[in-house]
Every structure is written in structure tokens, then in C-alpha cells.
Amino acid sequence: AYPEYPDVVVANIADLEPGVPIFFDYPQPGQRNMLVMIERPAEEGIGPDGDVVAFSAFCAHMGAPMDTVYNHQYGMLGPCPLHFSTFDLARS
């Protein structure tokens, strides 16, 4: 069975600015995430255009902080400062 996490309000979709991430901790303090409108449809995107996504702000491979390496032009997170991988935010 999967753990149950509480629903939280991070932002109103109408208040999001394209390419401007909103950072939030979830599900515990210190677990930094980002919510961003990437301006292209995403596999798991929400909102009227399916272009709003949320991801961990830490590298899934080695845990490096990636909250300063969002590239809106390409809709990607990276390169990771530890191993230079990039993450396409339109693909889950």
C-alpha cells in the first residue's frame, strides 16, 4: 500500500506566471519541490492547457539541489551540478 499524503494548496493556477517556479516543501519540511507553468502540454500536466507541473527540486539520481537550474526555454531542469543530467518537465 502507498502512504497517504495530505492535499495542500500551493498556488492558484490563475496566479502562475509562465516560467516562474513556485517553490514549496512537501510532504515534509526540507523536501523542496517546484510548481511551474512550462507553456507546453505535459504528460501529467494540470490546468486548462495541461502545462502546469510539479517536481522535486532535487536530482532523482544523486539528490543534488536543482532549484537554480530551471531552463524555461527548453522546459527542463538541469543540468544537475553533480552529473550533468537534465530532466524534461513535459515527460513524467
PDB file of N, CA and C in Angstrom:
ATOM      1  N   ALA A   1       0.837  -1.182   0.000  1.00  0.00           N
ATOM      2  CA  ALA A   1       0.000   0.000   0.000  1.00  0.00           C
ATOM      3  C   ALA A   1       0.883   1.246   0.000  1.00  0.00           C
ATOM      4  N   TYR A   2       0.405   2.264  -0.668  1.00  0.00           N
ATOM      5  CA  TYR A   2       1.128   3.533  -0.732  1.00  0.00           C
ATOM      6  C   TYR A   2       0.768   4.401   0.460  1.00  0.00           C
ATOM      7  N   PRO A   3       1.717   5.197   0.938  1.00  0.00           N
ATOM      8  CA  PRO A   3       1.384   6.115   2.042  1.00  0.00           C
ATOM      9  C   PRO A   3       0.403   7.179   1.543  1.00  0.00           C
ATOM     10  N   GLU A   4      -0.395   7.687   2.446  1.00  0.00           N
ATOM     11  CA  GLU A   4      -1.325   8.752   2.087  1.00  0.00           C
ATOM     12  C   GLU A   4      -0.720  10.085   2.487  1.00  0.00           C
ATOM     13  N   TYR A   5      -0.697  11.008   1.550  1.00  0.00           N
ATOM     14  CA  TYR A   5      -0.167  12.329   1.791  1.00  0.00           C
ATOM     15  C   TYR A   5      -1.310  13.333   1.767  1.00  0.00           C
ATOM     16  N   PRO A   6      -1.237  14.355   2.599  1.00  0.00           N
ATOM     17  CA  PRO A   6      -2.322  15.339   2.628  1.00  0.00           C
ATOM     18  C   PRO A   6      -2.320  16.219   1.380  1.00  0.00           C
ATOM     19  N   ASP A   7      -3.508  16.649   0.974  1.00  0.00           N
ATOM     20  CA  ASP A   7      -3.621  17.631  -0.098  1.00  0.00           C
ATOM     21  C   ASP A   7      -3.252  18.991   0.473  1.00  0.00           C
ATOM     22  N   VAL A   8      -2.506  19.775  -0.274  1.00  0.00           N
ATOM     23  CA  VAL A   8      -2.155  21.129   0.147  1.00  0.00           C
ATOM     24  C   VAL A   8      -2.348  22.073  -1.038  1.00  0.00           C
ATOM     25  N   VAL A   9      -2.677  23.301  -0.743  1.00  0.00           N
ATOM     26  CA  VAL A   9      -2.778  24.329  -1.777  1.00  0.00           C
ATOM     27  C   VAL A   9      -1.412  24.998  -1.884  1.00  0.00           C
ATOM     28  N   VAL A  10      -0.851  24.967  -3.071  1.00  0.00           N
ATOM     29  CA  VAL A  10       0.452  25.576  -3.313  1.00  0.00           C
ATOM     30  C   VAL A  10       0.265  26.939  -3.964  1.00  0.00           C
ATOM     31  N   ALA A  11      -0.621  27.016  -4.947  1.00  0.00           N
ATOM     32  CA  ALA A  11      -0.862  28.267  -5.667  1.00  0.00           C
ATOM     33  C   ALA A  11      -2.160  28.140  -6.446  1.00  0.00           C
ATOM     34  N   ASN A  12      -2.690  29.262  -6.859  1.00  0.00           N
ATOM     35  CA  ASN A  12      -3.842  29.297  -7.746  1.00  0.00           C
ATOM     36  C   ASN A  12      -3.300  29.310  -9.173  1.00  0.00           C
ATOM     37  N   ILE A  13      -3.792  28.425 -10.020  1.00  0.00           N
ATOM     38  CA  ILE A  13      -3.299  28.346 -11.391  1.00  0.00           C
ATOM     39  C   ILE A  13      -3.391  29.699 -12.094  1.00  0.00           C
ATOM     40  N   ALA A  14      -4.434  30.453 -11.817  1.00  0.00           N
ATOM     41  CA  ALA A  14      -4.605  31.766 -12.449  1.00  0.00           C
ATOM     42  C   ALA A  14      -3.505  32.751 -12.059  1.00  0.00           C
ATOM     43  N   ASP A  15      -2.821  32.498 -10.950  1.00  0.00           N
ATOM     44  CA  ASP A  15      -1.760  33.395 -10.488  1.00  0.00           C
ATOM     45  C   ASP A  15      -0.373  33.000 -10.984  1.00  0.00           C
ATOM     46  N   LEU A  16      -0.255  31.837 -11.633  1.00  0.00           N
ATOM     47  CA  LEU A  16       1.056  31.393 -12.117  1.00  0.00           C
ATOM     48  C   LEU A  16       1.509  32.237 -13.300  1.00  0.00           C
ATOM     49  N   GLU A  17       2.799  32.531 -13.333  1.00  0.00           N
ATOM     50  CA  GLU A  17       3.398  33.220 -14.466  1.00  0.00           C
ATOM     51  C   GLU A  17       4.235  32.201 -15.228  1.00  0.00           C
ATOM     52  N   PRO A  18       4.085  32.125 -16.541  1.00  0.00           N
ATOM     53  CA  PRO A  18       4.864  31.152 -17.315  1.00  0.00           C
ATOM     54  C   PRO A  18       6.354  31.252 -17.018  1.00  0.00           C
ATOM     55  N   GLY A  19       6.944  30.110 -16.711  1.00  0.00           N
ATOM     56  CA  GLY A  19       8.379  30.048 -16.482  1.00  0.00           C
ATOM     57  C   GLY A  19       8.871  30.521 -15.141  1.00  0.00           C
ATOM     58  N   VAL A  20       7.968  30.922 -14.244  1.00  0.00           N
ATOM     59  CA  VAL A  20       8.376  31.397 -12.925  1.00  0.00           C
ATOM     60  C   VAL A  20       8.011  30.327 -11.891  1.00  0.00           C
ATOM     61  N   PRO A  21       8.984  29.545 -11.447  1.00  0.00           N
ATOM     62  CA  PRO A  21       8.684  28.473 -10.490  1.00  0.00           C
ATOM     63  C   PRO A  21       8.244  29.013  -9.132  1.00  0.00           C
ATOM     64  N   ILE A  22       7.362  28.259  -8.510  1.00  0.00           N
ATOM     65  CA  ILE A  22       6.978  28.492  -7.115  1.00  0.00           C
ATOM     66  C   ILE A  22       7.530  27.303  -6.341  1.00  0.00           C
ATOM     67  N   PHE A  23       8.342  27.587  -5.325  1.00  0.00           N
ATOM     68  CA  PHE A  23       8.952  26.520  -4.540  1.00  0.00           C
ATOM     69  C   PHE A  23       8.155  26.292  -3.267  1.00  0.00           C
ATOM     70  N   PHE A  24       8.059  25.015  -2.878  1.00  0.00           N
ATOM     71  CA  PHE A  24       7.325  24.646  -1.679  1.00  0.00           C
ATOM     72  C   PHE A  24       7.912  23.358  -1.120  1.00  0.00           C
ATOM     73  N   ASP A  25       7.785  23.172   0.179  1.00  0.00           N
ATOM     74  CA  ASP A  25       8.242  21.944   0.837  1.00  0.00           C
ATOM     75  C   ASP A  25       7.065  20.982   0.949  1.00  0.00           C
ATOM     76  N   TYR A  26       7.278  19.721   0.533  1.00  0.00           N
ATOM     77  CA  TYR A  26       6.218  18.714   0.635  1.00  0.00           C
ATOM     78  C   TYR A  26       6.830  17.343   0.464  1.00  0.00           C
ATOM     79  N   PRO A  27       6.441  16.353   1.171  1.00  0.00           N
ATOM     80  CA  PRO A  27       5.429  16.338   2.225  1.00  0.00           C
ATOM     81  C   PRO A  27       5.962  16.737   3.591  1.00  0.00           C
ATOM     82  N   GLN A  28       7.293  16.930   3.688  1.00  0.00           N
ATOM     83  CA  GLN A  28       7.869  17.327   4.973  1.00  0.00           C
ATOM     84  C   GLN A  28       8.765  18.544   4.775  1.00  0.00           C
ATOM     85  N   PRO A  29       9.020  19.310   5.823  1.00  0.00           N
ATOM     86  CA  PRO A  29       9.948  20.439   5.708  1.00  0.00           C
ATOM     87  C   PRO A  29      11.303  19.958   5.181  1.00  0.00           C
ATOM     88  N   GLY A  30      11.882  20.713   4.283  1.00  0.00           N
ATOM     89  CA  GLY A  30      13.169  20.344   3.712  1.00  0.00           C
ATOM     90  C   GLY A  30      13.075  19.533   2.435  1.00  0.00           C
ATOM     91  N   GLN A  31      11.886  19.041   2.095  1.00  0.00           N
ATOM     92  CA  GLN A  31      11.703  18.304   0.849  1.00  0.00           C
ATOM     93  C   GLN A  31      11.169  19.300  -0.192  1.00  0.00           C
ATOM     94  N   ARG A  32      12.096  20.031  -0.776  1.00  0.00           N
ATOM     95  CA  ARG A  32      11.767  21.155  -1.663  1.00  0.00           C
ATOM     96  C   ARG A  32      11.278  20.660  -3.027  1.00  0.00           C
ATOM     97  N   ASN A  33      10.222  21.301  -3.486  1.00  0.00           N
ATOM     98  CA  ASN A  33       9.622  20.993  -4.781  1.00  0.00           C
ATOM     99  C   ASN A  33       9.384  22.287  -5.530  1.00  0.00           C
ATOM    100  N   MET A  34       9.087  22.165  -6.821  1.00  0.00           N
ATOM    101  CA  MET A  34       8.743  23.348  -7.602  1.00  0.00           C
ATOM    102  C   MET A  34       7.498  23.088  -8.429  1.00  0.00           C
ATOM    103  N   LEU A  35       6.679  24.128  -8.522  1.00  0.00           N
ATOM    104  CA  LEU A  35       5.485  24.139  -9.359  1.00  0.00           C
ATOM    105  C   LEU A  35       5.755  25.169 -10.435  1.00  0.00           C
ATOM    106  N   VAL A  36       5.511  24.810 -11.701  1.00  0.00           N
ATOM    107  CA  VAL A  36       5.821  25.749 -12.777  1.00  0.00           C
ATOM    108  C   VAL A  36       4.922  25.509 -13.990  1.00  0.00           C
ATOM    109  N   MET A  37       4.591  26.599 -14.665  1.00  0.00           N
ATOM    110  CA  MET A  37       3.859  26.535 -15.927  1.00  0.00           C
ATOM    111  C   MET A  37       4.903  26.531 -17.039  1.00  0.00           C
ATOM    112  N   ILE A  38       5.000  25.405 -17.766  1.00  0.00           N
ATOM    113  CA  ILE A  38       6.063  25.258 -18.761  1.00  0.00           C
ATOM    114  C   ILE A  38       5.649  25.698 -20.171  1.00  0.00           C
ATOM    115  N   GLU A  39       4.408  26.054 -20.356  1.00  0.00           N
ATOM    116  CA  GLU A  39       3.897  26.562 -21.633  1.00  0.00           C
ATOM    117  C   GLU A  39       3.953  25.561 -22.780  1.00  0.00           C
ATOM    118  N   ARG A  40       3.869  24.292 -22.475  1.00  0.00           N
ATOM    119  CA  ARG A  40       3.670  23.247 -23.481  1.00  0.00           C
ATOM    120  C   ARG A  40       3.021  22.073 -22.759  1.00  0.00           C
ATOM    121  N   PRO A  41       2.179  21.328 -23.448  1.00  0.00           N
ATOM    122  CA  PRO A  41       1.491  20.227 -22.773  1.00  0.00           C
ATOM    123  C   PRO A  41       2.476  19.238 -22.146  1.00  0.00           C
ATOM    124  N   ALA A  42       2.137  18.787 -20.947  1.00  0.00           N
ATOM    125  CA  ALA A  42       2.980  17.820 -20.232  1.00  0.00           C
ATOM    126  C   ALA A  42       2.188  16.536 -20.014  1.00  0.00           C
ATOM    127  N   GLU A  43       2.873  15.405 -19.964  1.00  0.00           N
ATOM    128  CA  GLU A  43       2.211  14.103 -19.782  1.00  0.00           C
ATOM    129  C   GLU A  43       1.275  14.081 -18.581  1.00  0.00           C
ATOM    130  N   GLU A  44       1.681  14.651 -17.479  1.00  0.00           N
ATOM    131  CA  GLU A  44       0.870  14.644 -16.266  1.00  0.00           C
ATOM    132  C   GLU A  44       0.476  16.069 -15.874  1.00  0.00           C
ATOM    133  N   GLY A  45       0.495  16.976 -16.839  1.00  0.00           N
ATOM    134  CA  GLY A  45       0.219  18.372 -16.565  1.00  0.00           C
ATOM    135  C   GLY A  45      -1.226  18.623 -16.159  1.00  0.00           C
ATOM    136  N   ILE A  46      -1.422  19.698 -15.413  1.00  0.00           N
ATOM    137  CA  ILE A  46      -2.760  20.100 -14.997  1.00  0.00           C
ATOM    138  C   ILE A  46      -3.025  21.506 -15.530  1.00  0.00           C
ATOM    139  N   GLY A  47      -4.230  21.995 -15.299  1.00  0.00           N
ATOM    140  CA  GLY A  47      -4.617  23.316 -15.766  1.00  0.00           C
ATOM    141  C   GLY A  47      -5.277  23.231 -17.127  1.00  0.00           C
ATOM    142  N   PRO A  48      -5.831  24.332 -17.580  1.00  0.00           N
ATOM    143  CA  PRO A  48      -6.581  24.329 -18.836  1.00  0.00           C
ATOM    144  C   PRO A  48      -5.763  23.881 -20.041  1.00  0.00           C
ATOM    145  N   ASP A  49      -4.455  24.151 -20.040  1.00  0.00           N
ATOM    146  CA  ASP A  49      -3.598  23.763 -21.166  1.00  0.00           C
ATOM    147  C   ASP A  49      -2.733  22.545 -20.859  1.00  0.00           C
ATOM    148  N   GLY A  50      -2.920  21.944 -19.666  1.00  0.00           N
ATOM    149  CA  GLY A  50      -2.132  20.771 -19.290  1.00  0.00           C
ATOM    150  C   GLY A  50      -0.646  21.052 -19.212  1.00  0.00           C
ATOM    151  N   ASP A  51      -0.286  22.302 -18.858  1.00  0.00           N
ATOM    152  CA  ASP A  51       1.131  22.692 -18.869  1.00  0.00           C
ATOM    153  C   ASP A  51       1.681  23.092 -17.502  1.00  0.00           C
ATOM    154  N   VAL A  52       0.951  22.766 -16.449  1.00  0.00           N
ATOM    155  CA  VAL A  52       1.420  23.067 -15.095  1.00  0.00           C
ATOM    156  C   VAL A  52       1.879  21.759 -14.455  1.00  0.00           C
ATOM    157  N   VAL A  53       3.124  21.748 -13.983  1.00  0.00           N
ATOM    158  CA  VAL A  53       3.704  20.534 -13.415  1.00  0.00           C
ATOM    159  C   VAL A  53       4.391  20.844 -12.084  1.00  0.00           C
ATOM    160  N   ALA A  54       4.581  19.818 -11.289  1.00  0.00           N
ATOM    161  CA  ALA A  54       5.328  19.943 -10.038  1.00  0.00           C
ATOM    162  C   ALA A  54       6.334  18.794  -9.976  1.00  0.00           C
ATOM    163  N   PHE A  55       7.544  19.139  -9.569  1.00  0.00           N
ATOM    164  CA  PHE A  55       8.608  18.150  -9.458  1.00  0.00           C
ATOM    165  C   PHE A  55       9.450  18.446  -8.234  1.00  0.00           C
ATOM    166  N   SER A  56      10.160  17.430  -7.768  1.00  0.00           N
ATOM    167  CA  SER A  56      11.137  17.622  -6.711  1.00  0.00           C
ATOM    168  C   SER A  56      12.223  18.557  -7.221  1.00  0.00           C
ATOM    169  N   ALA A  57      12.736  19.387  -6.351  1.00  0.00           N
ATOM    170  CA  ALA A  57      13.828  20.285  -6.718  1.00  0.00           C
ATOM    171  C   ALA A  57      15.184  19.648  -6.415  1.00  0.00           C
ATOM    172  N   PHE A  58      15.183  18.342  -6.222  1.00  0.00           N
ATOM    173  CA  PHE A  58      16.416  17.600  -6.007  1.00  0.00           C
ATOM    174  C   PHE A  58      16.575  16.564  -7.111  1.00  0.00           C
ATOM    175  N   CYS A  59      17.773  16.321  -7.539  1.00  0.00           N
ATOM    176  CA  CYS A  59      18.043  15.328  -8.571  1.00  0.00           C
ATOM    177  C   CYS A  59      17.561  13.957  -8.108  1.00  0.00           C
ATOM    178  N   ALA A  60      16.820  13.292  -8.962  1.00  0.00           N
ATOM    179  CA  ALA A  60      16.309  11.961  -8.638  1.00  0.00           C
ATOM    180  C   ALA A  60      17.422  10.913  -8.604  1.00  0.00           C
ATOM    181  N   HIS A  61      18.546  11.216  -9.208  1.00  0.00           N
ATOM    182  CA  HIS A  61      19.649  10.261  -9.284  1.00  0.00           C
ATOM    183  C   HIS A  61      20.574  10.352  -8.079  1.00  0.00           C
ATOM    184  N   MET A  62      21.016  11.585  -7.737  1.00  0.00           N
ATOM    185  CA  MET A  62      22.003  11.724  -6.673  1.00  0.00           C
ATOM    186  C   MET A  62      21.612  12.711  -5.577  1.00  0.00           C
ATOM    187  N   GLY A  63      20.420  13.301  -5.679  1.00  0.00           N
ATOM    188  CA  GLY A  63      19.925  14.172  -4.618  1.00  0.00           C
ATOM    189  C   GLY A  63      20.482  15.589  -4.595  1.00  0.00           C
ATOM    190  N   ALA A  64      21.158  16.004  -5.661  1.00  0.00           N
ATOM    191  CA  ALA A  64      21.712  17.361  -5.701  1.00  0.00           C
ATOM    192  C   ALA A  64      20.585  18.392  -5.780  1.00  0.00           C
ATOM    193  N   PRO A  65      20.741  19.542  -5.139  1.00  0.00           N
ATOM    194  CA  PRO A  65      19.732  20.589  -5.263  1.00  0.00           C
ATOM    195  C   PRO A  65      19.731  21.140  -6.692  1.00  0.00           C
ATOM    196  N   MET A  66      18.518  21.264  -7.267  1.00  0.00           N
ATOM    197  CA  MET A  66      18.395  21.724  -8.650  1.00  0.00           C
ATOM    198  C   MET A  66      17.454  22.924  -8.764  1.00  0.00           C
ATOM    199  N   ASP A  67      17.253  23.638  -7.663  1.00  0.00           N
ATOM    200  CA  ASP A  67      16.293  24.737  -7.686  1.00  0.00           C
ATOM    201  C   ASP A  67      16.818  25.977  -8.396  1.00  0.00           C
ATOM    202  N   THR A  68      18.056  25.972  -8.836  1.00  0.00           N
ATOM    203  CA  THR A  68      18.589  27.129  -9.557  1.00  0.00           C
ATOM    204  C   THR A  68      18.887  26.816 -11.022  1.00  0.00           C
ATOM    205  N   VAL A  69      18.516  25.635 -11.497  1.00  0.00           N
ATOM    206  CA  VAL A  69      18.865  25.232 -12.865  1.00  0.00           C
ATOM    207  C   VAL A  69      17.632  24.941 -13.726  1.00  0.00           C
ATOM    208  N   TYR A  70      16.535  25.677 -13.502  1.00  0.00           N
ATOM    209  CA  TYR A  70      15.369  25.521 -14.366  1.00  0.00           C
ATOM    210  C   TYR A  70      15.589  26.343 -15.632  1.00  0.00           C
ATOM    211  N   ASN A  71      15.390  25.725 -16.800  1.00  0.00           N
ATOM    212  CA  ASN A  71      15.553  26.393 -18.084  1.00  0.00           C
ATOM    213  C   ASN A  71      14.188  26.427 -18.761  1.00  0.00           C
ATOM    214  N   HIS A  72      13.536  27.598 -18.715  1.00  0.00           N
ATOM    215  CA  HIS A  72      12.184  27.710 -19.265  1.00  0.00           C
ATOM    216  C   HIS A  72      12.156  27.550 -20.779  1.00  0.00           C
ATOM    217  N   GLN A  73      13.161  28.049 -21.479  1.00  0.00           N
ATOM    218  CA  GLN A  73      13.176  27.947 -22.938  1.00  0.00           C
ATOM    219  C   GLN A  73      13.019  26.501 -23.396  1.00  0.00           C
ATOM    220  N   TYR A  74      13.636  25.574 -22.696  1.00  0.00           N
ATOM    221  CA  TYR A  74      13.583  24.162 -23.071  1.00  0.00           C
ATOM    222  C   TYR A  74      12.665  23.340 -22.168  1.00  0.00           C
ATOM    223  N   GLY A  75      12.063  23.967 -21.160  1.00  0.00           N
ATOM    224  CA  GLY A  75      11.167  23.247 -20.256  1.00  0.00           C
ATOM    225  C   GLY A  75      11.873  22.121 -19.527  1.00  0.00           C
ATOM    226  N   MET A  76      13.082  22.390 -19.091  1.00  0.00           N
ATOM    227  CA  MET A  76      13.852  21.327 -18.439  1.00  0.00           C
ATOM    228  C   MET A  76      14.473  21.812 -17.144  1.00  0.00           C
ATOM    229  N   LEU A  77      14.794  20.847 -16.334  1.00  0.00           N
ATOM    230  CA  LEU A  77      15.503  21.081 -15.086  1.00  0.00           C
ATOM    231  C   LEU A  77      16.897  20.501 -15.280  1.00  0.00           C
ATOM    232  N   GLY A  78      17.911  21.308 -15.071  1.00  0.00           N
ATOM    233  CA  GLY A  78      19.270  20.819 -15.222  1.00  0.00           C
ATOM    234  C   GLY A  78      20.112  21.780 -16.032  1.00  0.00           C
ATOM    235  N   PRO A  79      21.369  21.473 -16.138  1.00  0.00           N
ATOM    236  CA  PRO A  79      21.983  20.200 -15.796  1.00  0.00           C
ATOM    237  C   PRO A  79      22.225  20.052 -14.294  1.00  0.00           C
ATOM    238  N   CYS A  80      22.183  18.815 -13.849  1.00  0.00           N
ATOM    239  CA  CYS A  80      22.469  18.510 -12.446  1.00  0.00           C
ATOM    240  C   CYS A  80      23.917  18.908 -12.160  1.00  0.00           C
ATOM    241  N   PRO A  81      24.165  19.592 -11.050  1.00  0.00           N
ATOM    242  CA  PRO A  81      25.536  20.008 -10.742  1.00  0.00           C
ATOM    243  C   PRO A  81      26.478  18.847 -10.416  1.00  0.00           C
ATOM    244  N   LEU A  82      25.933  17.668 -10.146  1.00  0.00           N
ATOM    245  CA  LEU A  82      26.797  16.528  -9.819  1.00  0.00           C
ATOM    246  C   LEU A  82      27.122  15.648 -11.016  1.00  0.00           C
ATOM    247  N   HIS A  83      26.144  15.440 -11.926  1.00  0.00           N
ATOM    248  CA  HIS A  83      26.425  14.525 -13.029  1.00  0.00           C
ATOM    249  C   HIS A  83      25.898  15.009 -14.378  1.00  0.00           C
ATOM    250  N   PHE A  84      25.411  16.254 -14.431  1.00  0.00           N
ATOM    251  CA  PHE A  84      25.075  16.944 -15.674  1.00  0.00           C
ATOM    252  C   PHE A  84      23.865  16.388 -16.425  1.00  0.00           C
ATOM    253  N   SER A  85      23.033  15.564 -15.773  1.00  0.00           N
ATOM    254  CA  SER A  85      21.799  15.100 -16.419  1.00  0.00           C
ATOM    255  C   SER A  85      20.781  16.229 -16.441  1.00  0.00           C
ATOM    256  N   THR A  86      19.874  16.161 -17.412  1.00  0.00           N
ATOM    257  CA  THR A  86      18.765  17.114 -17.498  1.00  0.00           C
ATOM    258  C   THR A  86      17.459  16.331 -17.430  1.00  0.00           C
ATOM    259  N   PHE A  87      16.400  17.013 -16.995  1.00  0.00           N
ATOM    260  CA  PHE A  87      15.094  16.384 -16.832  1.00  0.00           C
ATOM    261  C   PHE A  87      14.055  17.178 -17.612  1.00  0.00           C
ATOM    262  N   ASP A  88      13.392  16.539 -18.572  1.00  0.00           N
ATOM    263  CA  ASP A  88      12.353  17.167 -19.382  1.00  0.00           C
ATOM    264  C   ASP A  88      11.064  17.194 -18.561  1.00  0.00           C
ATOM    265  N   LEU A  89      10.591  18.385 -18.197  1.00  0.00           N
ATOM    266  CA  LEU A  89       9.438  18.502 -17.319  1.00  0.00           C
ATOM    267  C   LEU A  89       8.120  18.195 -18.024  1.00  0.00           C
ATOM    268  N   ALA A  90       8.113  18.053 -19.334  1.00  0.00           N
ATOM    269  CA  ALA A  90       6.906  17.671 -20.062  1.00  0.00           C
ATOM    270  C   ALA A  90       6.717  16.161 -20.067  1.00  0.00           C
ATOM    271  N   ARG A  91       7.744  15.441 -19.670  1.00  0.00           N
ATOM    272  CA  ARG A  91       7.671  13.967 -19.657  1.00  0.00           C
ATOM    273  C   ARG A  91       7.830  13.496 -18.219  1.00  0.00           C
ATOM    274  N   SER A  92       6.865  12.766 -17.757  1.00  0.00           N
ATOM    275  CA  SER A  92       6.934  12.318 -16.365  1.00  0.00           C
ATOM    276  C   SER A  92       7.925  11.201 -16.195  1.00  0.00           C
TER     277      SER A  92
END
